[in-house]
Coordinates of C-alpha atoms in Angstrom, one line a residue:
X1 CA -95.3 144.7 -44.5
X2 CA -97.3 146.1 -47.4
X3 CA -100.5 144.6 -45.9
X4 CA -99.9 146.3 -42.6
X5 CA -99.3 149.6 -44.4
X6 CA -102.5 149.1 -46.3
X7 CA -104.5 148.4 -43.2
X8 CA -103.1 151.5 -41.5
X9 CA -103.9 153.6 -44.6
X10 CA -107.5 152.2 -44.7
X11 CA -108.0 152.9 -41.0
X12 CA -106.8 156.5 -41.4
X13 CA -109.1 157.0 -44.4
X14 CA -112.1 155.9 -42.4
X15 CA -114.4 158.8 -41.6
X16 CA -114.7 159.3 -37.8
X17 CA -118.1 159.3 -36.3
X18 CA -119.0 161.2 -33.1
X19 CA -120.5 158.7 -30.6
X20 CA -120.5 157.9 -26.9
X21 CA -118.1 155.5 -25.4
X22 CA -121.0 153.1 -24.7
X23 CA -121.9 153.0 -28.4
X24 CA -118.2 152.7 -29.3
X25 CA -118.0 149.5 -27.3
X26 CA -120.8 148.1 -29.4
X27 CA -119.1 149.1 -32.6
X28 CA -115.8 147.5 -31.4
X29 CA -117.6 144.2 -30.7
X30 CA -119.2 144.2 -34.1
X31 CA -115.9 145.0 -35.8
X32 CA -114.4 141.9 -34.1
X33 CA -117.2 139.7 -35.5
X34 CA -119.0 139.3 -32.2
X35 CA -122.6 138.3 -32.6
X36 CA -123.4 136.8 -29.1
X37 CA -122.8 138.1 -25.6
X38 CA -123.6 136.5 -22.2
X39 CA -124.2 138.9 -19.4
X40 CA -126.1 140.5 -16.6
X41 CA -126.9 144.3 -16.5
X42 CA -126.5 146.7 -13.6
X43 CA -125.9 150.3 -12.8
X44 CA -122.3 150.7 -13.8
X45 CA -122.7 149.0 -17.2
X46 CA -126.1 150.4 -18.0
X47 CA -125.0 152.8 -20.7
X48 CA -123.6 149.9 -22.7
X49 CA -126.8 147.9 -22.3
X50 CA -128.8 151.0 -23.4
X51 CA -126.8 151.0 -26.6
X52 CA -127.0 147.2 -26.9
X53 CA -130.8 147.6 -27.0
X54 CA -130.4 149.6 -30.2
X55 CA -128.3 147.0 -31.9
X56 CA -130.4 143.9 -31.2
X57 CA -130.6 143.0 -34.8
X58 CA -126.8 142.6 -35.0
X59 CA -125.8 141.6 -31.5
X60 CA -127.6 139.0 -29.4
X61 CA -127.4 139.3 -25.7
X62 CA -128.3 136.3 -23.5
X63 CA -129.4 137.2 -20.0
X64 CA -127.9 134.5 -17.8
X65 CA -129.2 134.1 -14.3
X66 CA -125.8 134.6 -12.6
X67 CA -122.7 136.2 -13.8
X68 CA -120.7 133.0 -13.3
X69 CA -123.1 131.4 -15.7
X70 CA -122.2 134.1 -18.3
X71 CA -118.5 133.3 -18.1
X72 CA -119.1 129.5 -18.4
X73 CA -121.5 130.0 -21.3
X74 CA -118.9 132.1 -23.0
X75 CA -116.3 129.4 -22.4
X76 CA -118.6 126.7 -23.9
X77 CA -119.2 128.9 -26.9
X78 CA -115.5 129.6 -27.4
X79 CA -114.4 126.0 -26.9
X80 CA -116.8 124.6 -29.5
X81 CA -116.3 127.4 -32.1
X82 CA -112.7 128.4 -31.6
X83 CA -113.9 132.1 -31.5
X84 CA -113.6 134.5 -28.6
X85 CA -116.4 134.2 -26.0
X86 CA -117.7 137.5 -24.6
X87 CA -119.2 138.1 -21.1
X88 CA -120.4 141.3 -19.6
X89 CA -121.4 142.4 -16.1
X90 CA -121.7 145.5 -13.9
X91 CA -119.3 146.6 -11.2
X92 CA -118.8 145.2 -7.7
X93 CA -120.5 141.9 -7.1
X94 CA -121.3 141.6 -10.8
X95 CA -117.6 141.8 -11.7
X96 CA -116.5 139.5 -8.8
X97 CA -119.0 136.9 -9.8
X98 CA -117.2 136.6 -13.1
X99 CA -113.9 135.6 -11.4
X100 CA -114.4 131.9 -11.2
X101 CA -115.1 131.6 -14.9
X102 CA -112.2 133.8 -15.7
X103 CA -109.9 131.7 -13.6
X104 CA -111.2 128.6 -15.3
X105 CA -110.6 130.1 -18.7
X106 CA -107.1 131.1 -17.8
X107 CA -105.9 127.7 -16.7
X108 CA -107.7 126.0 -19.6
X109 CA -106.5 128.5 -22.3
X110 CA -109.9 129.6 -23.4
X111 CA -110.2 132.8 -25.4
X112 CA -112.6 135.2 -23.7
X113 CA -113.1 138.9 -23.3
X114 CA -115.0 140.1 -20.2
X115 CA -116.3 143.6 -20.0
X116 CA -117.2 145.1 -16.7
X117 CA -118.7 148.5 -15.7
X118 CA -117.0 150.6 -13.1
X119 CA -117.9 153.6 -11.0
X120 CA -117.2 157.0 -12.5
X121 CA -113.5 158.0 -12.6
X122 CA -113.9 160.7 -9.9
X123 CA -115.2 158.1 -7.4
X124 CA -112.4 155.5 -7.9
X125 CA -110.8 154.6 -4.6
X126 CA -113.6 156.2 -2.5
X127 CA -115.4 152.9 -1.7
X128 CA -118.4 154.1 -3.7
X129 CA -121.5 151.9 -4.0
X130 CA -120.6 148.7 -5.9
X131 CA -117.0 149.8 -6.4
X132 CA -114.5 146.9 -6.4
X133 CA -110.9 146.8 -7.7
X134 CA -111.7 144.1 -10.3
X135 CA -108.4 144.8 -12.1
X136 CA -106.5 144.0 -9.0
X137 CA -108.6 141.0 -8.2
X138 CA -108.4 139.5 -11.6
X139 CA -104.8 140.2 -12.4
X140 CA -103.6 136.7 -11.3
X141 CA -106.3 134.9 -13.4
X142 CA -106.2 136.9 -16.7
X143 CA -103.9 136.9 -19.6
X144 CA -104.3 140.7 -19.6
X145 CA -106.5 143.3 -18.0
X146 CA -107.0 147.0 -18.2
X147 CA -109.2 149.8 -16.7
X148 CA -110.5 152.4 -19.2
X149 CA -111.0 155.8 -17.6
X150 CA -111.0 158.0 -20.7
X151 CA -113.4 157.5 -23.6
X152 CA -110.6 158.0 -26.2
X153 CA -109.0 154.7 -25.0
X154 CA -111.9 152.5 -25.9
X155 CA -111.1 151.6 -29.6
X156 CA -107.4 150.8 -29.0
X157 CA -107.9 148.9 -25.8
X158 CA -110.8 146.8 -27.1
X159 CA -108.8 145.9 -30.2
X160 CA -105.9 144.9 -28.1
X161 CA -108.1 142.8 -25.8
X162 CA -109.4 140.7 -28.6
X163 CA -105.9 140.3 -30.1
X164 CA -104.4 139.1 -26.9
X165 CA -107.3 136.8 -26.0
X166 CA -107.1 134.8 -29.2
X167 CA -103.4 135.0 -30.2
X168 CA -100.8 132.4 -29.2
X169 CA -101.8 130.5 -26.2
X170 CA -105.4 131.9 -25.8
X171 CA -106.8 133.1 -22.5
X172 CA -109.2 135.5 -20.8
X173 CA -108.9 139.3 -20.9
X174 CA -110.9 141.7 -18.7
X175 CA -111.6 145.3 -19.6
X176 CA -113.1 147.5 -16.8
X177 CA -114.7 150.7 -18.1
X178 CA -115.6 153.6 -15.8
X179 CA -119.1 155.1 -16.2
X180 CA -117.8 158.5 -17.3
X181 CA -115.9 156.8 -20.2
X182 CA -119.2 155.2 -21.3
X183 CA -121.1 158.5 -21.3
X184 CA -118.4 160.8 -22.8
X185 CA -118.1 161.2 -26.6
X186 CA -115.2 160.6 -29.0
X187 CA -114.5 160.7 -32.7
X188 CA -114.6 157.0 -33.3
X189 CA -112.6 154.9 -35.8
X190 CA -111.5 151.3 -35.4
X191 CA -108.4 149.5 -36.4
X192 CA -108.0 145.8 -35.5
X193 CA -104.8 145.0 -33.5
X194 CA -102.2 143.0 -35.3
X195 CA -99.4 143.1 -32.8
X196 CA -98.3 144.4 -29.4
X197 CA -94.8 145.5 -28.6
X198 CA -92.8 143.0 -26.5
X199 CA -95.6 140.4 -26.9
X200 CA -94.6 137.5 -29.2
X201 CA -97.6 135.1 -29.1
X202 CA -96.1 132.4 -31.3
X203 CA -92.4 131.6 -30.9
X204 CA -90.4 131.1 -34.1
X205 CA -89.7 127.3 -34.5
X206 CA -86.1 126.3 -34.2
X207 CA -85.2 123.9 -37.0
X208 CA -82.3 122.4 -35.1
X209 CA -84.6 121.5 -32.2
X210 CA -87.0 119.9 -34.7
X211 CA -84.2 117.9 -36.2
X212 CA -83.1 116.7 -32.8
X213 CA -86.6 115.6 -32.0
X214 CA -86.9 113.7 -35.3
X215 CA -83.6 111.9 -34.6
X216 CA -84.8 110.8 -31.1
X217 CA -88.2 109.6 -32.6
X218 CA -86.5 107.7 -35.5
X219 CA -84.1 105.9 -33.1
X220 CA -86.8 105.1 -30.5
X221 CA -87.8 101.6 -29.7
X222 CA -90.7 102.5 -27.5
X223 CA -91.9 106.0 -28.5
X224 CA -95.0 107.3 -26.8
X225 CA -97.1 110.5 -27.5
X226 CA -99.2 112.3 -24.9
X227 CA -101.3 115.1 -26.6
X228 CA -103.3 117.9 -25.0
X229 CA -105.6 120.7 -25.9
X230 CA -102.7 122.5 -27.7
X231 CA -103.4 120.3 -30.7
X232 CA -107.1 121.5 -30.8
X233 CA -106.2 125.2 -30.2
X234 CA -103.5 125.0 -32.9
X235 CA -105.8 123.3 -35.3
X236 CA -103.2 120.6 -35.6
X237 CA -105.5 117.5 -35.6
X238 CA -104.5 116.4 -39.1
X239 CA -100.8 116.8 -38.4
X240 CA -101.1 114.8 -35.2
X241 CA -102.8 112.0 -37.1
X242 CA -100.3 112.0 -39.9
X243 CA -97.4 111.9 -37.3
X244 CA -99.0 109.0 -35.4
X245 CA -99.7 107.0 -38.5
X246 CA -96.3 107.6 -40.2
X247 CA -94.2 106.8 -37.2
X248 CA -96.5 104.2 -35.8
X249 CA -96.5 105.7 -32.3
X250 CA -99.1 104.9 -29.6
X251 CA -100.8 108.1 -28.5
X252 CA -102.7 109.0 -25.3
X253 CA -104.6 112.2 -24.4
X254 CA -105.1 114.5 -21.5
X255 CA -108.8 115.2 -20.7
X256 CA -108.6 118.5 -22.6
X257 CA -106.9 116.8 -25.5
X258 CA -109.8 114.3 -25.9
X259 CA -111.4 114.4 -29.3
X260 CA -108.3 115.8 -31.1
X261 CA -107.9 112.3 -32.4
X262 CA -110.7 109.8 -33.1
X263 CA -111.2 107.7 -30.0
X264 CA -111.5 104.6 -32.2
X265 CA -108.2 105.2 -34.0
X266 CA -106.1 102.0 -33.6
X267 CA -103.2 104.0 -32.3
X268 CA -105.3 106.0 -29.8
X269 CA -104.5 104.1 -26.6
X270 CA -106.6 106.1 -24.1
X271 CA -106.4 108.7 -21.3
X272 CA -103.5 109.5 -19.0
X273 CA -103.9 110.9 -15.5
X274 CA -105.4 110.1 -12.1
X275 CA -108.4 108.3 -13.5
X276 CA -106.9 107.5 -16.9
X277 CA -106.4 104.2 -18.5
X278 CA -104.2 101.5 -17.1
X279 CA -101.7 101.1 -20.0
X280 CA -101.1 104.7 -20.8
X281 CA -100.2 105.4 -17.2
X282 CA -98.2 102.3 -16.5
X283 CA -96.2 102.4 -19.7
X284 CA -95.3 106.1 -19.2
X285 CA -92.5 104.7 -17.1
X286 CA -91.4 102.2 -19.7
X287 CA -91.2 104.3 -22.9
X288 CA -87.8 105.4 -24.1
X289 CA -89.0 108.6 -25.9
X290 CA -92.0 110.6 -24.5
X291 CA -93.4 113.1 -27.0
X292 CA -95.6 115.7 -25.3
X293 CA -97.7 117.8 -27.7
X294 CA -99.7 120.8 -26.5
X295 CA -99.9 119.7 -22.9
X296 CA -98.4 121.2 -19.7
X297 CA -97.5 118.2 -17.5
X298 CA -100.2 118.9 -15.0
X299 CA -99.8 117.1 -11.6
X300 CA -103.0 115.1 -12.3
X301 CA -101.1 113.7 -15.4
X302 CA -97.7 113.2 -13.9
X303 CA -98.3 112.1 -10.4
X304 CA -95.0 112.1 -8.4
X305 CA -92.6 114.1 -10.5
X306 CA -89.6 112.2 -8.9
X307 CA -90.7 109.0 -10.6
X308 CA -92.3 110.4 -13.8
X309 CA -90.7 109.0 -17.1
X310 CA -87.2 109.1 -15.7
X311 CA -86.0 106.5 -18.1
X312 CA -87.2 108.4 -21.2
X313 CA -85.9 111.2 -23.4
X314 CA -88.6 113.8 -23.4
X315 CA -89.6 116.0 -26.3
X316 CA -92.0 118.9 -25.7
X317 CA -94.0 120.6 -28.5
X318 CA -95.3 123.7 -26.9
X319 CA -96.4 127.2 -27.8
X320 CA -95.9 128.8 -24.4
X321 CA -92.2 129.0 -23.3
X322 CA -93.3 129.4 -19.7
X323 CA -94.6 125.8 -19.7
X324 CA -91.3 124.3 -20.9
X325 CA -89.2 122.8 -18.0
X326 CA -91.8 124.2 -15.5
X327 CA -92.7 120.8 -14.1
X328 CA -90.8 118.2 -16.1
X329 CA -87.2 118.7 -17.4
X330 CA -87.2 118.0 -21.1
X331 CA -84.4 117.0 -23.5
X332 CA -85.8 118.8 -26.6
X333 CA -88.2 121.7 -26.5
X334 CA -89.9 122.5 -29.8
X335 CA -91.5 125.9 -29.5
X336 CA -94.2 127.1 -31.8
X337 CA -97.8 126.4 -33.0
X338 CA -98.3 122.6 -33.1
X339 CA -99.7 122.8 -36.6
X340 CA -96.5 124.4 -37.9
X341 CA -94.0 122.4 -35.9
X342 CA -95.7 119.0 -36.5
X343 CA -95.9 119.8 -40.2
X344 CA -92.2 120.6 -40.2
X345 CA -91.1 117.4 -38.4
X346 CA -93.3 115.1 -40.5
X347 CA -90.9 114.8 -43.6
X348 CA -88.0 114.0 -41.2
X349 CA -89.7 111.0 -39.7
X350 CA -89.1 107.4 -40.8
X351 CA -92.1 105.3 -41.7
X352 CA -92.3 102.7 -38.9
X353 CA -94.6 100.3 -37.1
X354 CA -94.0 99.6 -33.4
X355 CA -96.1 96.5 -33.2
X356 CA -94.6 94.8 -30.2
X357 CA -94.7 98.1 -28.2
X358 CA -98.3 98.7 -29.2
X359 CA -99.1 95.2 -28.2
X360 CA -98.1 96.1 -24.6
X361 CA -100.8 98.7 -24.6
X362 CA -103.3 96.2 -26.0
X363 CA -102.4 93.7 -23.3
X364 CA -102.9 96.2 -20.5
X365 CA -106.2 97.4 -22.1
X366 CA -107.5 93.8 -22.0
X367 CA -106.6 93.6 -18.3
X368 CA -108.4 96.9 -17.6
X369 CA -111.4 95.8 -19.8
X370 CA -111.8 92.5 -18.0
X371 CA -111.3 94.0 -14.5
X372 CA -113.2 97.3 -14.9
X373 CA -114.5 98.5 -18.2
X374 CA -116.8 95.7 -19.1
X375 CA -118.4 95.9 -15.6
X376 CA -118.8 99.7 -16.0
X377 CA -120.5 99.7 -19.4
X378 CA -122.1 96.3 -19.3
X379 CA -122.9 95.8 -15.6
X380 CA -124.6 92.7 -14.2
X381 CA -125.3 94.2 -10.8
X382 CA -128.7 95.6 -10.0
X383 CA -127.8 99.3 -9.7
X384 CA -127.3 101.6 -12.7
X385 CA -123.8 102.7 -13.4
X386 CA -122.6 106.0 -14.9
X387 CA -120.5 104.1 -17.5
X388 CA -123.6 102.4 -19.0
X389 CA -125.3 105.8 -19.4
X390 CA -122.4 107.2 -21.3
X391 CA -122.3 104.1 -23.5
X392 CA -126.0 104.5 -24.3
X393 CA -125.3 108.1 -25.3
X394 CA -122.4 106.9 -27.6
X395 CA -124.8 104.5 -29.3
X396 CA -127.7 106.9 -29.6
X397 CA -125.5 109.8 -30.9
X398 CA -123.4 107.7 -33.2
X399 CA -120.4 109.2 -31.4
X400 CA -121.1 112.6 -33.0
X401 CA -122.4 114.6 -30.0
X402 CA -120.6 117.3 -28.1
X403 CA -120.3 116.1 -24.5
X404 CA -120.1 118.9 -21.9
X405 CA -119.3 117.6 -18.4
X406 CA -119.3 119.2 -15.0
X407 CA -116.7 118.2 -12.4
X408 CA -116.6 115.0 -10.3
X409 CA -117.0 111.2 -10.8
X410 CA -119.3 111.7 -13.7
X411 CA -116.7 113.9 -15.4
X412 CA -114.1 111.2 -15.2
X413 CA -116.5 108.5 -16.4
X414 CA -117.6 110.7 -19.3
X415 CA -114.0 111.4 -20.3
X416 CA -113.1 107.7 -20.0
X417 CA -116.1 106.3 -22.0
X418 CA -117.4 109.0 -24.3
X419 CA -116.4 108.3 -27.9
X420 CA -115.8 111.0 -30.6
X421 CA -115.3 111.2 -34.3
X422 CA -114.9 115.0 -34.4
X423 CA -112.6 117.6 -32.7
X424 CA -113.9 120.1 -30.2
X425 CA -116.4 117.6 -28.9
X426 CA -115.3 117.3 -25.3
X427 CA -115.8 120.3 -23.2
X428 CA -115.0 120.2 -19.5
X429 CA -113.3 122.2 -16.7
X430 CA -109.8 120.7 -16.6
X431 CA -107.2 122.7 -14.6
X432 CA -109.5 124.5 -12.2
X433 CA -112.1 121.7 -11.8
X434 CA -115.1 124.0 -11.4
X435 CA -118.3 122.5 -10.2
X436 CA -121.2 124.3 -11.8
X437 CA -119.4 124.6 -15.1
X438 CA -121.5 122.0 -17.0
X439 CA -124.9 123.5 -17.5
X440 CA -124.0 127.0 -18.6
X441 CA -121.1 125.7 -20.7
X442 CA -123.5 123.4 -22.5
X443 CA -125.8 126.3 -23.2
X444 CA -122.9 128.2 -24.8
X445 CA -121.7 125.2 -26.7
X446 CA -125.2 124.6 -28.2
X447 CA -125.5 128.2 -29.2
X448 CA -122.1 128.0 -30.9
X449 CA -122.9 124.7 -32.7
X450 CA -126.7 124.6 -33.4
X451 CA -126.1 121.9 -36.0
X452 CA -124.7 119.4 -33.4
X453 CA -126.2 117.6 -30.5
X454 CA -124.9 118.9 -27.2
X455 CA -125.3 116.7 -24.1
X456 CA -124.5 117.9 -20.6
X457 CA -123.3 115.2 -18.2
X458 CA -123.7 116.6 -14.7
X459 CA -123.6 115.3 -11.1
X460 CA -126.3 116.2 -8.6
X461 CA -123.9 118.4 -6.7
X462 CA -122.5 120.5 -9.5
X463 CA -125.9 120.8 -11.1
X464 CA -127.3 122.7 -8.1
X465 CA -124.5 125.2 -8.3
X466 CA -125.8 126.7 -11.5
X467 CA -129.3 125.1 -11.8
X468 CA -130.8 128.6 -12.2
X469 CA -129.4 128.7 -15.8
X470 CA -132.4 126.4 -16.7
X471 CA -134.0 129.9 -17.1
X472 CA -131.8 130.6 -20.1
X473 CA -132.8 127.3 -21.7
X474 CA -136.5 128.1 -21.1
X475 CA -136.4 131.8 -22.3
X476 CA -134.4 131.1 -25.4
X477 CA -135.5 127.5 -26.1
X478 CA -131.9 126.2 -26.3
X479 CA -132.3 122.6 -27.4
X480 CA -129.5 121.2 -25.1
X481 CA -129.8 117.7 -23.5
X482 CA -129.1 117.6 -19.8
X483 CA -128.3 114.3 -18.1
X484 CA -127.9 114.4 -14.3
X485 CA -126.3 111.3 -12.9
X486 CA -127.8 111.3 -9.4
X487 CA -126.1 109.3 -6.6
X488 CA -127.3 111.6 -3.8
X489 CA -123.7 112.3 -2.8
X490 CA -120.8 114.5 -3.7
X491 CA -119.4 111.4 -5.3
X492 CA -115.7 112.2 -5.9
X493 CA -115.2 113.6 -2.4
X494 CA -117.1 110.6 -1.0
X495 CA -114.8 108.2 -2.9
X496 CA -111.8 109.8 -1.4
X497 CA -113.4 109.7 2.1
X498 CA -114.0 105.9 1.5
X499 CA -110.5 105.2 0.3
X500 CA -108.4 107.5 2.4
X501 CA -110.4 108.8 5.4
X502 CA -111.8 105.5 6.8
X503 CA -115.3 106.0 5.4
X504 CA -115.9 109.2 7.4
X505 CA -118.5 110.7 5.0
X506 CA -118.2 114.3 6.3
X507 CA -120.7 116.6 4.5
X508 CA -120.9 114.6 1.3
X509 CA -124.4 113.1 1.6
X510 CA -127.0 115.2 -0.2
X511 CA -130.7 115.4 0.3
X512 CA -131.8 116.4 -3.2
X513 CA -135.0 118.1 -4.5
X514 CA -137.2 116.6 -7.2
X515 CA -135.1 117.5 -10.2
X516 CA -137.8 116.5 -12.7
X517 CA -140.3 118.8 -11.1
X518 CA -137.8 121.7 -11.2
X519 CA -137.1 121.1 -14.9
X520 CA -140.8 120.9 -15.6
X521 CA -141.2 124.2 -13.8
X522 CA -139.0 125.7 -16.6
X523 CA -141.2 123.9 -19.1
X524 CA -138.4 121.5 -20.1
X525 CA -139.5 118.0 -21.0
X526 CA -138.2 115.6 -18.3
X527 CA -137.9 112.0 -17.4
X528 CA -136.4 110.0 -14.5
X529 CA -134.8 106.6 -14.9
X530 CA -134.3 104.2 -12.0
X531 CA -134.4 100.8 -13.8
X532 CA -132.0 99.5 -16.4
X533 CA -134.8 98.3 -18.6
X534 CA -135.9 102.0 -19.1
X535 CA -132.4 103.4 -19.8
X536 CA -132.0 102.7 -23.6
X537 CA -135.5 104.0 -24.4
X538 CA -135.1 107.2 -22.3
X539 CA -131.7 108.0 -24.0
X540 CA -133.1 107.4 -27.4
X541 CA -136.1 109.6 -26.7
X542 CA -133.9 112.4 -25.4
X543 CA -131.5 112.3 -28.4
X544 CA -134.5 112.3 -30.8
X545 CA -136.0 115.4 -29.2
X546 CA -135.8 118.6 -31.1
X547 CA -136.4 120.5 -27.9
X548 CA -134.5 120.9 -24.6
X549 CA -134.7 117.7 -22.6
X550 CA -133.8 116.8 -19.0
X551 CA -133.0 113.2 -18.0
X552 CA -132.2 112.2 -14.4
X553 CA -130.6 108.8 -13.9
X554 CA -130.5 107.4 -10.4
X555 CA -127.1 105.6 -10.2
X556 CA -125.4 103.6 -7.5
X557 CA -124.5 105.6 -4.5
X558 CA -121.2 104.0 -3.8
X559 CA -119.9 103.4 -7.2
X560 CA -116.2 104.4 -7.4
X561 CA -114.2 105.5 -10.4
X562 CA -111.2 103.3 -11.2
X563 CA -108.4 103.1 -12.2
X564 CA -107.0 105.6 -9.8
X565 CA -103.6 107.0 -9.0
X566 CA -103.6 108.2 -5.4
X567 CA -102.7 111.8 -5.0
X568 CA -98.9 112.3 -5.0
X569 CA -98.2 108.7 -6.0
X570 CA -96.3 107.5 -9.1
X571 CA -98.2 106.8 -12.3
X572 CA -96.9 103.2 -11.9
X573 CA -98.9 103.0 -8.6
X574 CA -102.2 103.1 -10.5
X575 CA -104.9 101.0 -8.8
X576 CA -107.5 99.0 -10.7
X577 CA -109.6 98.5 -7.6

């Protein structure tokens, strides 16, 4: 309480400066610690860009080649750093082009603030040039949004935007600012937001719920953990590891939870979901206590809800009350930040080893390895596989790279076979499944983690959705590594057509350009691999490069991703072939 009073006293003692709304926006960004913005200028946001020009020594602006690229780059930056990503665009089409990235950030809980320009206040509702109701359009896909029409609103609304974006369960916020508010002047002071009335971002943990959860875990014969991105967002990686090791519980991950726990940890049993590992899916319906940590029971994880873990008592560690009992009815809900709640339950847990139960996962892994995994990463057939490319990257990077994947077959292969020793290493579009995510997100990730290798794994389809962002790599010499796994198809759709539509390959065959020549046109060092004998050397050369590098690998056209749970089927119906 004293700290809050002191903050208010300090803010009131600040000397106000008379500036325009446009300059005030820049000062707000700097006060929030922002040093990097992705965006695209235009008429309605031009006053802000004019002020941005004056602050180039403090605030770097990256001109993406499309506004969607700005949001995905901001997402990549946010995911690898844990900071709020910032994207900016003009009104009308500039604003609407942000929507896909905003929707992606909303469903994947990525903290982001998007700033859009808007026509002057007097023209609102008149269908003026490049006027679009972006607040109305973005309402379903933002954590919060607001239209500023008066210059005096700017400091409070900007502070609130950053607080909401990063607090509790993170998400995207959009602030739309009319042109008059950018030109008008105000007496500017800034106070960071520390709370919003009626908004409680982190529920207070209920000790009785934690005690009930501990009792269930201690009495379990076949306990099983499924962890998601909430562990990463809550910075609870060490607590998760301590829980797993103390209670001896096998733990599996959702694709957004990947890298929260070392992939080589002996109790890390793999991935759940439609293309997850055999054991983690099958044994979901054999465990007696299912402990869900920071995950939301997405349909790609659960399959048919009528058959999902019906035999188990279910414990849900979750920060967002709206996710509890939304899809799966749980027996114990433990609300709060995972770092705090896992820390509280740890002393209550008995030290145990569930060797026989873990052996069941090992047995099923061996079946999957013999049937699929070995053939994916150590193939004997002539054509190159996506799995062996990922395995070569694991070796060349010593499992330390950040892997940014687009959406499709290559994404599932990357999530299945990439290995990690560090958190915040797997960046992909989870809930929305946005093709075109990979390249700009990798740019943002690299700019947020210049000390780490960042490798983009992209299919030939998704690559061409945002291929223009190669211009950002060229202009700013962003040393990201790009791997396009080219099978001349929209691979995932083609796989479904093969399995469920009698091989009617409707609009999935692609006639692709020369990707190497395109990359060379952006002065990016490039190489194409068509033979297995060249793969290891090409990957080593790419990883050793200090500059941007593009590698195209021609992989088999009809190589399917298995295991696979057919859409709407039970997790127990997982197919190995």
